[in-house]
Short mmCIF file of C-alpha atoms in Angstrom, two decimals:
data_model
loop_
_atom_site.label_atom_id
_atom_site.label_comp_id
_atom_site.label_asym_id
_atom_site.label_seq_id
_atom_site.Cartn_x
_atom_site.Cartn_y
_atom_site.Cartn_z
CA MET A 25 -24.93 15.19 -9.15
CA ASP A 26 -27.57 12.51 -8.64
CA TRP A 27 -30.05 14.98 -7.17
CA HIS A 28 -33.10 13.23 -8.63
CA VAL A 29 -32.81 10.16 -6.41
CA PRO A 30 -35.65 10.06 -3.81
CA GLY A 31 -34.48 10.94 -0.32
CA MET A 32 -31.27 12.70 -1.40
CA VAL A 33 -30.58 16.29 -0.37
CA CYS A 34 -29.91 18.43 -3.45
CA LYS A 35 -27.89 21.63 -3.57
CA HIS A 36 -28.91 24.26 -6.06
CA PRO A 37 -30.26 27.84 -6.04
CA SER A 38 -33.72 28.06 -4.53
CA SER A 39 -35.23 30.29 -7.26
CA GLU A 40 -36.32 33.90 -7.44
CA ARG A 41 -39.12 33.31 -4.91
CA GLY A 42 -36.56 34.11 -2.23
CA GLY A 43 -36.27 33.25 1.42
CA ILE A 44 -36.27 29.45 1.19
CA ASN A 45 -33.34 27.16 1.81
CA MET A 46 -30.48 26.81 -0.64
CA TYR A 47 -30.77 23.06 -0.04
CA ARG A 48 -33.83 21.26 -1.28
CA LYS A 49 -34.88 17.73 -0.65
CA VAL A 50 -36.81 15.18 -2.66
CA TRP A 51 -39.74 14.63 -0.35
CA TYR A 52 -41.90 12.04 -2.03
CA GLU A 53 -43.29 10.63 -5.26
CA GLY A 54 -46.80 10.26 -6.59
CA PRO A 55 -48.79 9.73 -9.80
CA ASP A 56 -51.28 12.00 -11.49
CA ILE A 57 -54.47 10.35 -12.70
CA SER A 58 -57.66 11.07 -14.60
CA ALA A 59 -60.51 9.18 -16.21
CA HIS A 60 -57.96 7.82 -18.69
CA GLN A 61 -56.72 5.43 -15.97
CA GLY A 62 -60.23 4.12 -15.26
CA TYR A 63 -60.62 2.59 -11.81
CA VAL A 64 -57.62 3.09 -9.55
CA ASP A 65 -57.11 1.78 -6.03
CA ILE A 66 -56.17 4.86 -4.02
CA LYS A 67 -55.38 2.76 -0.94
CA ARG A 68 -52.84 0.63 -2.82
CA ILE A 69 -51.28 3.75 -4.32
CA ARG A 70 -51.01 5.30 -0.86
CA ASP A 71 -49.66 2.13 0.73
CA GLY A 72 -47.05 1.97 -2.04
CA GLY A 73 -45.55 5.21 -0.72
CA SER A 74 -47.41 7.97 -2.57
CA ARG A 75 -48.29 10.78 -0.15
CA ARG A 76 -49.80 13.00 -2.82
CA ILE A 77 -51.77 12.16 -5.97
CA GLY A 78 -52.47 14.47 -8.89
CA LEU A 79 -56.16 14.49 -9.84
CA ARG A 80 -57.61 16.02 -12.99
CA VAL A 81 -60.64 17.99 -11.83
CA GLY A 82 -61.90 18.64 -15.33
CA TYR A 83 -61.34 20.40 -18.61
CA GLY A 84 -62.67 23.26 -20.71
CA ARG A 85 -66.06 24.73 -19.91
CA ASN A 86 -66.87 22.95 -16.66
CA ASN A 87 -66.48 19.41 -17.98
CA VAL A 88 -65.78 17.47 -14.79
CA ASP A 89 -63.44 14.51 -15.10
CA GLU A 90 -65.56 11.36 -15.00
CA ARG A 91 -63.47 9.90 -12.16
CA TYR A 92 -62.85 13.09 -10.17
CA ILE A 93 -65.62 12.66 -7.60
CA VAL A 94 -64.83 9.05 -6.72
CA ASN A 95 -61.08 9.70 -6.69
CA ALA A 96 -61.47 12.82 -4.56
CA GLN A 97 -63.73 11.04 -2.08
CA ALA A 98 -61.24 8.20 -1.76
CA CYS A 99 -58.34 10.63 -1.19
CA VAL A 100 -60.27 12.44 1.56
CA ASN A 101 -61.33 9.24 3.31
CA LEU A 102 -57.85 7.70 3.07
CA GLY A 103 -55.95 10.82 4.10
CA VAL A 104 -54.11 11.28 0.80
CA ASP A 105 -53.04 14.81 -0.18
CA VAL A 106 -53.72 15.99 -3.72
CA LEU A 107 -52.41 18.12 -6.55
CA LEU A 108 -55.49 19.16 -8.51
CA TYR A 109 -55.31 20.33 -12.11
CA TRP A 110 -57.63 21.70 -14.77
CA PHE A 111 -56.89 20.98 -18.44
CA SER A 112 -57.43 24.27 -20.24
CA TYR A 113 -59.16 24.87 -23.54
CA ALA A 114 -59.17 28.64 -23.03
CA TYR A 115 -58.24 31.02 -25.82
CA ASP A 116 -58.78 34.31 -23.99
CA THR A 117 -58.27 35.52 -20.44
CA ALA A 118 -61.97 35.49 -19.57
CA MET A 119 -62.18 31.81 -20.47
CA ALA A 120 -59.07 31.04 -18.40
CA ALA A 121 -60.52 32.86 -15.39
CA ALA A 122 -63.79 30.93 -15.79
CA GLU A 123 -61.87 27.64 -15.88
CA ALA A 124 -60.18 28.61 -12.62
CA ASP A 125 -63.58 29.25 -11.07
CA TYR A 126 -64.79 25.83 -12.23
CA ALA A 127 -61.71 24.20 -10.68
CA ILE A 128 -62.17 26.11 -7.42
CA ALA A 129 -65.85 25.19 -7.16
CA TRP A 130 -65.11 21.48 -7.55
CA ALA A 131 -62.05 21.60 -5.32
CA ALA A 132 -64.09 23.30 -2.58
CA LYS A 133 -66.37 20.28 -2.26
CA TYR A 134 -63.44 18.43 -0.65
CA TRP A 135 -60.63 20.88 0.20
CA LYS A 136 -60.56 24.44 1.49
CA LYS A 137 -56.92 24.68 0.46
CA CYS A 138 -54.62 22.61 -1.76
CA PRO A 139 -52.45 23.06 -4.87
CA ILE A 140 -54.35 23.65 -8.14
CA ALA A 141 -52.50 23.67 -11.47
CA PHE A 142 -53.16 25.38 -14.80
CA ASP A 143 -52.60 22.70 -17.46
CA PHE A 144 -52.30 24.26 -20.92
CA GLU A 145 -50.77 21.98 -23.55
CA TYR A 146 -50.42 21.40 -27.30
CA ASP A 147 -53.98 20.13 -27.56
CA SER A 148 -55.09 23.44 -26.01
CA VAL A 149 -53.24 25.38 -28.69
CA ASN A 150 -54.72 23.24 -31.47
CA TYR A 151 -58.21 23.73 -30.05
CA ALA A 152 -57.72 27.51 -30.17
CA ARG A 153 -56.39 27.40 -33.74
CA LYS A 154 -59.53 25.60 -34.92
CA ARG A 155 -61.48 28.55 -33.54
CA GLY A 156 -59.35 31.15 -35.28
CA VAL A 157 -57.07 32.07 -32.39
CA SER A 158 -53.29 31.77 -32.53
CA VAL A 159 -51.98 31.51 -28.98
CA ASP A 160 -48.62 33.29 -28.65
CA ARG A 161 -46.40 33.80 -25.61
CA GLU A 162 -48.16 36.99 -24.57
CA LEU A 163 -51.64 35.44 -24.66
CA ALA A 164 -50.57 32.18 -22.98
CA THR A 165 -48.90 34.18 -20.20
CA ASP A 166 -51.95 36.42 -19.77
CA MET A 167 -54.22 33.36 -19.52
CA ALA A 168 -51.92 31.75 -16.94
CA ILE A 169 -52.03 34.97 -14.91
CA ALA A 170 -55.83 35.08 -15.12
CA PHE A 171 -56.22 31.44 -14.06
CA LEU A 172 -53.59 31.43 -11.31
CA GLY A 173 -54.66 34.81 -9.96
CA HIS A 174 -58.15 33.42 -9.34
CA ILE A 175 -56.63 30.35 -7.67
CA ARG A 176 -54.58 32.59 -5.36
CA ASP A 177 -57.52 34.88 -4.55
CA ALA A 178 -59.64 31.88 -3.55
CA GLY A 179 -56.99 30.79 -1.03
CA TYR A 180 -55.63 27.85 -3.02
CA ILE A 181 -52.01 27.27 -4.04
CA PRO A 182 -51.21 28.30 -7.65
CA VAL A 183 -49.22 25.81 -9.73
CA LEU A 184 -48.17 26.13 -13.38
CA TYR A 185 -47.77 22.93 -15.42
CA ALA A 186 -45.25 23.32 -18.25
CA ASN A 187 -42.58 21.55 -20.22
CA ARG A 188 -39.29 22.87 -21.56
CA ASP A 189 -40.79 24.12 -24.82
CA TYR A 190 -43.64 25.93 -23.11
CA LEU A 191 -41.29 27.75 -20.74
CA HIS A 192 -39.34 29.00 -23.77
CA HIS A 193 -42.16 29.80 -26.19
CA PHE A 194 -45.43 30.20 -24.28
CA PHE A 195 -45.01 31.11 -20.61
CA ASP A 196 -43.09 34.11 -19.26
CA LEU A 197 -42.61 32.72 -15.77
CA GLY A 198 -41.10 35.95 -14.46
CA ARG A 199 -44.11 37.97 -15.57
CA ILE A 200 -46.51 35.36 -14.16
CA ARG A 201 -44.83 35.50 -10.76
CA ALA A 202 -44.65 39.28 -10.82
CA ALA A 203 -48.42 39.39 -11.35
CA VAL A 204 -49.56 36.49 -9.16
CA GLY A 205 -46.85 36.14 -6.50
CA THR A 206 -45.75 32.69 -5.43
CA VAL A 207 -46.40 30.25 -8.27
CA TYR A 208 -45.07 26.70 -8.03
CA LEU A 209 -43.73 25.00 -11.14
CA TRP A 210 -44.78 21.50 -12.23
CA TYR A 211 -42.27 20.56 -14.91
CA ALA A 212 -42.79 17.77 -17.46
CA ARG A 213 -39.54 16.35 -18.83
CA TYR A 214 -39.21 12.65 -19.62
CA VAL A 215 -35.49 12.05 -19.12
CA PRO A 216 -33.50 9.94 -16.61
CA ALA A 217 -32.12 13.05 -14.89
CA LEU A 218 -32.52 16.79 -15.27
CA LEU A 219 -29.69 19.13 -16.09
CA GLU A 220 -28.58 21.33 -13.21
CA GLY A 221 -29.92 24.44 -14.92
CA GLU A 222 -33.33 22.86 -15.39
CA ALA A 223 -33.47 21.76 -11.78
CA GLU A 224 -33.06 25.19 -10.25
CA ASP A 225 -36.66 26.35 -10.23
CA ILE A 226 -38.95 23.35 -10.24
CA ASP A 227 -41.21 22.14 -7.44
CA ILE A 228 -42.65 19.02 -9.08
CA TRP A 229 -41.00 16.97 -11.80
CA GLN A 230 -43.23 14.79 -13.97
CA TYR A 231 -40.50 12.43 -15.12
CA THR A 232 -42.44 9.80 -17.08
CA SER A 233 -45.78 9.11 -18.71
CA ASN A 234 -45.07 5.37 -18.83
CA GLY A 235 -44.90 4.55 -15.15
CA ARG A 236 -46.23 1.37 -13.59
CA MET A 237 -47.45 1.06 -10.03
CA GLU A 238 -49.65 -0.95 -7.71
CA GLY A 239 -53.26 0.21 -7.80
CA VAL A 240 -53.21 1.44 -11.41
CA THR A 241 -53.86 -0.70 -14.47
CA GLY A 242 -51.68 0.30 -17.41
CA ARG A 243 -49.35 3.24 -17.72
CA VAL A 244 -49.50 6.33 -15.55
CA ASP A 245 -47.70 9.66 -15.16
CA GLN A 246 -45.32 9.74 -12.21
CA ASN A 247 -43.95 12.75 -10.37
CA ARG A 248 -41.29 13.71 -7.85
CA PHE A 249 -42.27 16.45 -5.41
CA TYR A 250 -39.35 18.68 -4.41
CA THR A 251 -41.46 21.16 -2.48
CA ASP A 252 -43.16 19.79 0.61
CA PHE A 253 -46.78 20.90 0.46
CA ALA A 254 -47.48 18.89 3.65
CA GLY A 255 -49.83 20.67 6.02
CA LYS A 256 -51.12 23.01 3.29
CA ASP A 257 -54.07 20.81 2.30
CA VAL A 258 -57.18 21.59 4.31
CA GLU A 259 -60.24 19.40 3.89
CA ALA A 260 -63.55 21.13 3.35
CA GLY A 261 -65.46 18.86 5.72
CA GLY A 262 -69.21 18.46 5.71
CA GLN A 263 -69.93 20.19 2.43
CA GLU A 264 -70.26 17.08 0.29
CA PRO A 265 -73.46 15.02 0.48
CA PRO A 266 -73.06 11.52 1.95
CA ASN A 267 -71.82 8.73 -0.30
CA LEU A 268 -74.97 6.63 -0.68
CA ASN A 269 -72.97 3.44 -1.29
CA ILE A 270 -71.21 3.88 2.06
CA LEU A 271 -74.47 4.83 3.75
CA ALA A 272 -76.16 1.64 2.51
CA PHE A 273 -73.15 -0.39 3.67
CA GLN A 274 -73.35 1.15 7.16
CA LYS A 275 -77.05 0.37 7.43
CA ALA A 276 -76.51 -3.24 6.30
CA ALA A 277 -73.57 -3.70 8.71
CA ASN A 278 -75.69 -2.42 11.60
CA GLN A 279 -78.54 -4.75 10.64
CA ASP A 280 -76.12 -7.68 10.58
CA GLY A 281 -74.92 -6.84 14.08
CA TYR A 282 -71.45 -5.45 13.37
CA ARG A 283 -70.11 -2.95 15.89
CA ASP A 284 -67.25 -0.45 15.85
CA GLN A 285 -64.19 -0.52 18.13
CA THR A 286 -66.21 1.04 20.97
CA GLY A 287 -68.97 -1.58 20.71
CA ALA A 288 -71.42 0.90 19.18
CA ARG A 289 -73.43 0.76 16.00
CA LEU A 290 -71.98 2.66 13.08
CA VAL A 291 -73.14 6.22 12.64
CA GLU A 292 -75.01 6.17 9.34
CA ASP A 293 -73.41 9.22 7.75
CA GLY A 294 -72.13 7.97 4.38
CA VAL A 295 -68.49 8.65 5.31
CA ASP A 296 -65.79 5.99 5.27
CA GLY A 297 -64.25 7.13 8.54
CA PRO A 298 -62.10 5.18 11.03
CA LYS A 299 -65.04 3.35 12.62
CA THR A 300 -66.50 2.29 9.28
CA GLN A 301 -63.03 1.17 8.20
CA TYR A 302 -62.72 -0.84 11.44
CA VAL A 303 -65.97 -2.67 10.70
CA ARG A 304 -64.99 -3.17 7.07
CA ALA A 305 -61.79 -4.87 8.22
CA GLN A 306 -63.90 -7.50 10.06
CA ILE A 307 -65.90 -8.49 7.00
CA GLN A 308 -65.09 -11.43 4.71
CA LEU A 309 -68.14 -12.31 2.62
CA ARG A 310 -67.58 -15.66 0.92
CA ALA A 311 -69.07 -18.88 -0.37
CA LYS A 312 -68.58 -22.13 1.52
CA ARG A 313 -66.48 -24.89 0.01
CA SER A 314 -68.44 -28.07 -0.70
CA GLY A 315 -66.46 -30.94 -2.19
CA LYS A 316 -65.16 -29.67 -5.54
CA GLY A 317 -67.67 -26.85 -5.65
CA TYR A 318 -69.24 -24.16 -3.51
CA MET A 319 -72.47 -23.59 -1.64
CA ALA A 320 -74.00 -20.61 0.15
CA GLY A 321 -71.77 -19.36 2.93
CA SER A 322 -72.17 -15.78 4.18
CA ARG A 323 -75.74 -14.57 4.51
CA GLY A 324 -77.50 -11.37 5.48
CA HIS A 325 -78.01 -7.73 4.68
CA LEU A 326 -74.38 -7.12 3.75
CA VAL A 327 -74.53 -9.90 1.17
CA ARG A 328 -77.62 -8.27 -0.33
CA TRP A 329 -75.75 -4.95 -0.42
CA TRP A 330 -72.80 -6.62 -2.11
CA GLN A 331 -74.95 -8.43 -4.68
CA ARG A 332 -76.72 -5.18 -5.54
CA ARG A 333 -73.44 -3.28 -5.96
CA CYS A 334 -72.02 -6.02 -8.19
CA ASN A 335 -75.11 -5.83 -10.39
CA GLU A 336 -74.89 -2.04 -10.59
CA ILE A 337 -71.18 -1.99 -11.42
CA LEU A 338 -71.11 -4.96 -13.78
CA GLY A 339 -74.51 -4.46 -15.38
CA HIS A 340 -75.49 -8.04 -14.49
CA ASN A 341 -78.65 -9.42 -12.91
CA GLN A 342 -77.74 -11.95 -10.24
CA GLU A 343 -80.50 -12.56 -7.73
CA VAL A 344 -80.26 -10.32 -4.65
CA ASP A 345 -81.17 -12.94 -2.07
CA GLY A 346 -78.63 -12.37 0.72
CA ARG A 347 -76.98 -15.77 0.12
CA TYR A 348 -73.32 -15.76 -0.91
CA GLY A 349 -73.20 -18.85 -3.11
CA PRO A 350 -71.46 -19.92 -6.36
CA ARG A 351 -73.09 -17.20 -8.50
CA THR A 352 -72.10 -14.40 -6.12
CA ARG A 353 -68.59 -15.80 -5.85
CA SER A 354 -68.33 -15.81 -9.64
CA GLU A 355 -69.68 -12.26 -9.89
CA THR A 356 -67.20 -11.15 -7.23
CA MET A 357 -64.29 -12.55 -9.22
CA ILE A 358 -65.49 -10.72 -12.35
CA PHE A 359 -65.77 -7.54 -10.27
CA GLN A 360 -62.25 -8.02 -8.88
CA ARG A 361 -60.77 -8.71 -12.31
CA ARG A 362 -62.40 -5.64 -13.82
CA LEU A 363 -61.19 -3.37 -11.03
CA SER A 364 -57.69 -4.91 -10.73
CA ILE A 365 -58.20 -6.25 -7.21
CA LYS A 366 -56.80 -9.55 -5.94
CA ILE A 367 -59.05 -12.23 -7.46
CA ASP A 368 -60.09 -14.52 -4.62
CA GLY A 369 -63.89 -14.51 -4.80
CA ILE A 370 -64.12 -12.96 -1.32
CA ALA A 371 -65.72 -9.58 -0.66
CA GLY A 372 -63.30 -8.16 1.87
CA TYR A 373 -61.75 -4.79 2.75
CA ASP A 374 -60.37 -3.77 -0.64
CA SER A 375 -63.29 -5.07 -2.70
CA ILE A 376 -65.80 -3.32 -0.46
CA GLN A 377 -63.80 -0.11 -0.72
CA ALA A 378 -63.91 -0.38 -4.52
CA ALA A 379 -67.68 -0.80 -4.32
CA PHE A 380 -67.90 2.46 -2.34
CA TYR A 381 -66.41 4.57 -5.11
CA ASN A 382 -67.65 2.99 -8.33
#
């Protein structure tokens, strides 16, 4: 039964949660990412067919993933749903509950409701051992209940990340669900296809850690979502301060005379909304060809903004003079190479987007 093929309808028991269809469908695929992937292009990931992206919020005692804020902002602005997760270093239930509260606080900056997973792995067990705690099945299950119970109580969707070994030796899934209620299972198993028995109770299958996809440099985890969380993500809206990079872009675009699709100046709110995206689509900052070389082409406030962002991101010191000449073209190509964007020396839609979130 080739039930793991995207788009196929799969027949198997629906699990002990009860009340849902006996027939389940592979809805969509998507990666999960963290600071380990460095810069990723959320737009290219979305345009490649990923409706939902897993984001590591953080780990341990409120250590926020270094790329969480920029990745979360990009997902909100581009309309991409998320599966958030917190990598646990807890070794008692109080620590696990605190980690849940950290995850909730950071999730709430962008979403009022979305799936949040408890990610407790071998590294978590080793961390506990070095502090004199041996994590057994009872303790791991109690910590999962503490974490996921807080997620549920805050109005988010509880998800347990586990592999085959952890479901046998660390997590009592029946006891977790008896205590918490509905808990979705994110199952890590790197095989071409799952056995029918394995497939009965999973909602997300992480099927490889060696995936390749547009928008991500290097290898990335990839997942198949068998439960459709669509419509369950609710953006927080208005709680996050404006993105100052976007705000500076909006001001520069207004000064250069760009107008949105209604003919109005951009609202300077630091949000990459539809009108800002419309203006961004009109912009192609570039040098002018001159014989075998280049001379200054685009000029103005947006060029100054671009030169400043290149300096900030690359750590370079090109002159911020508002003239897009050979040096700015060269810096743009270095920027594009570093962030895995098409290398053409032109500051257009995708390059500007990258400058918003880095």
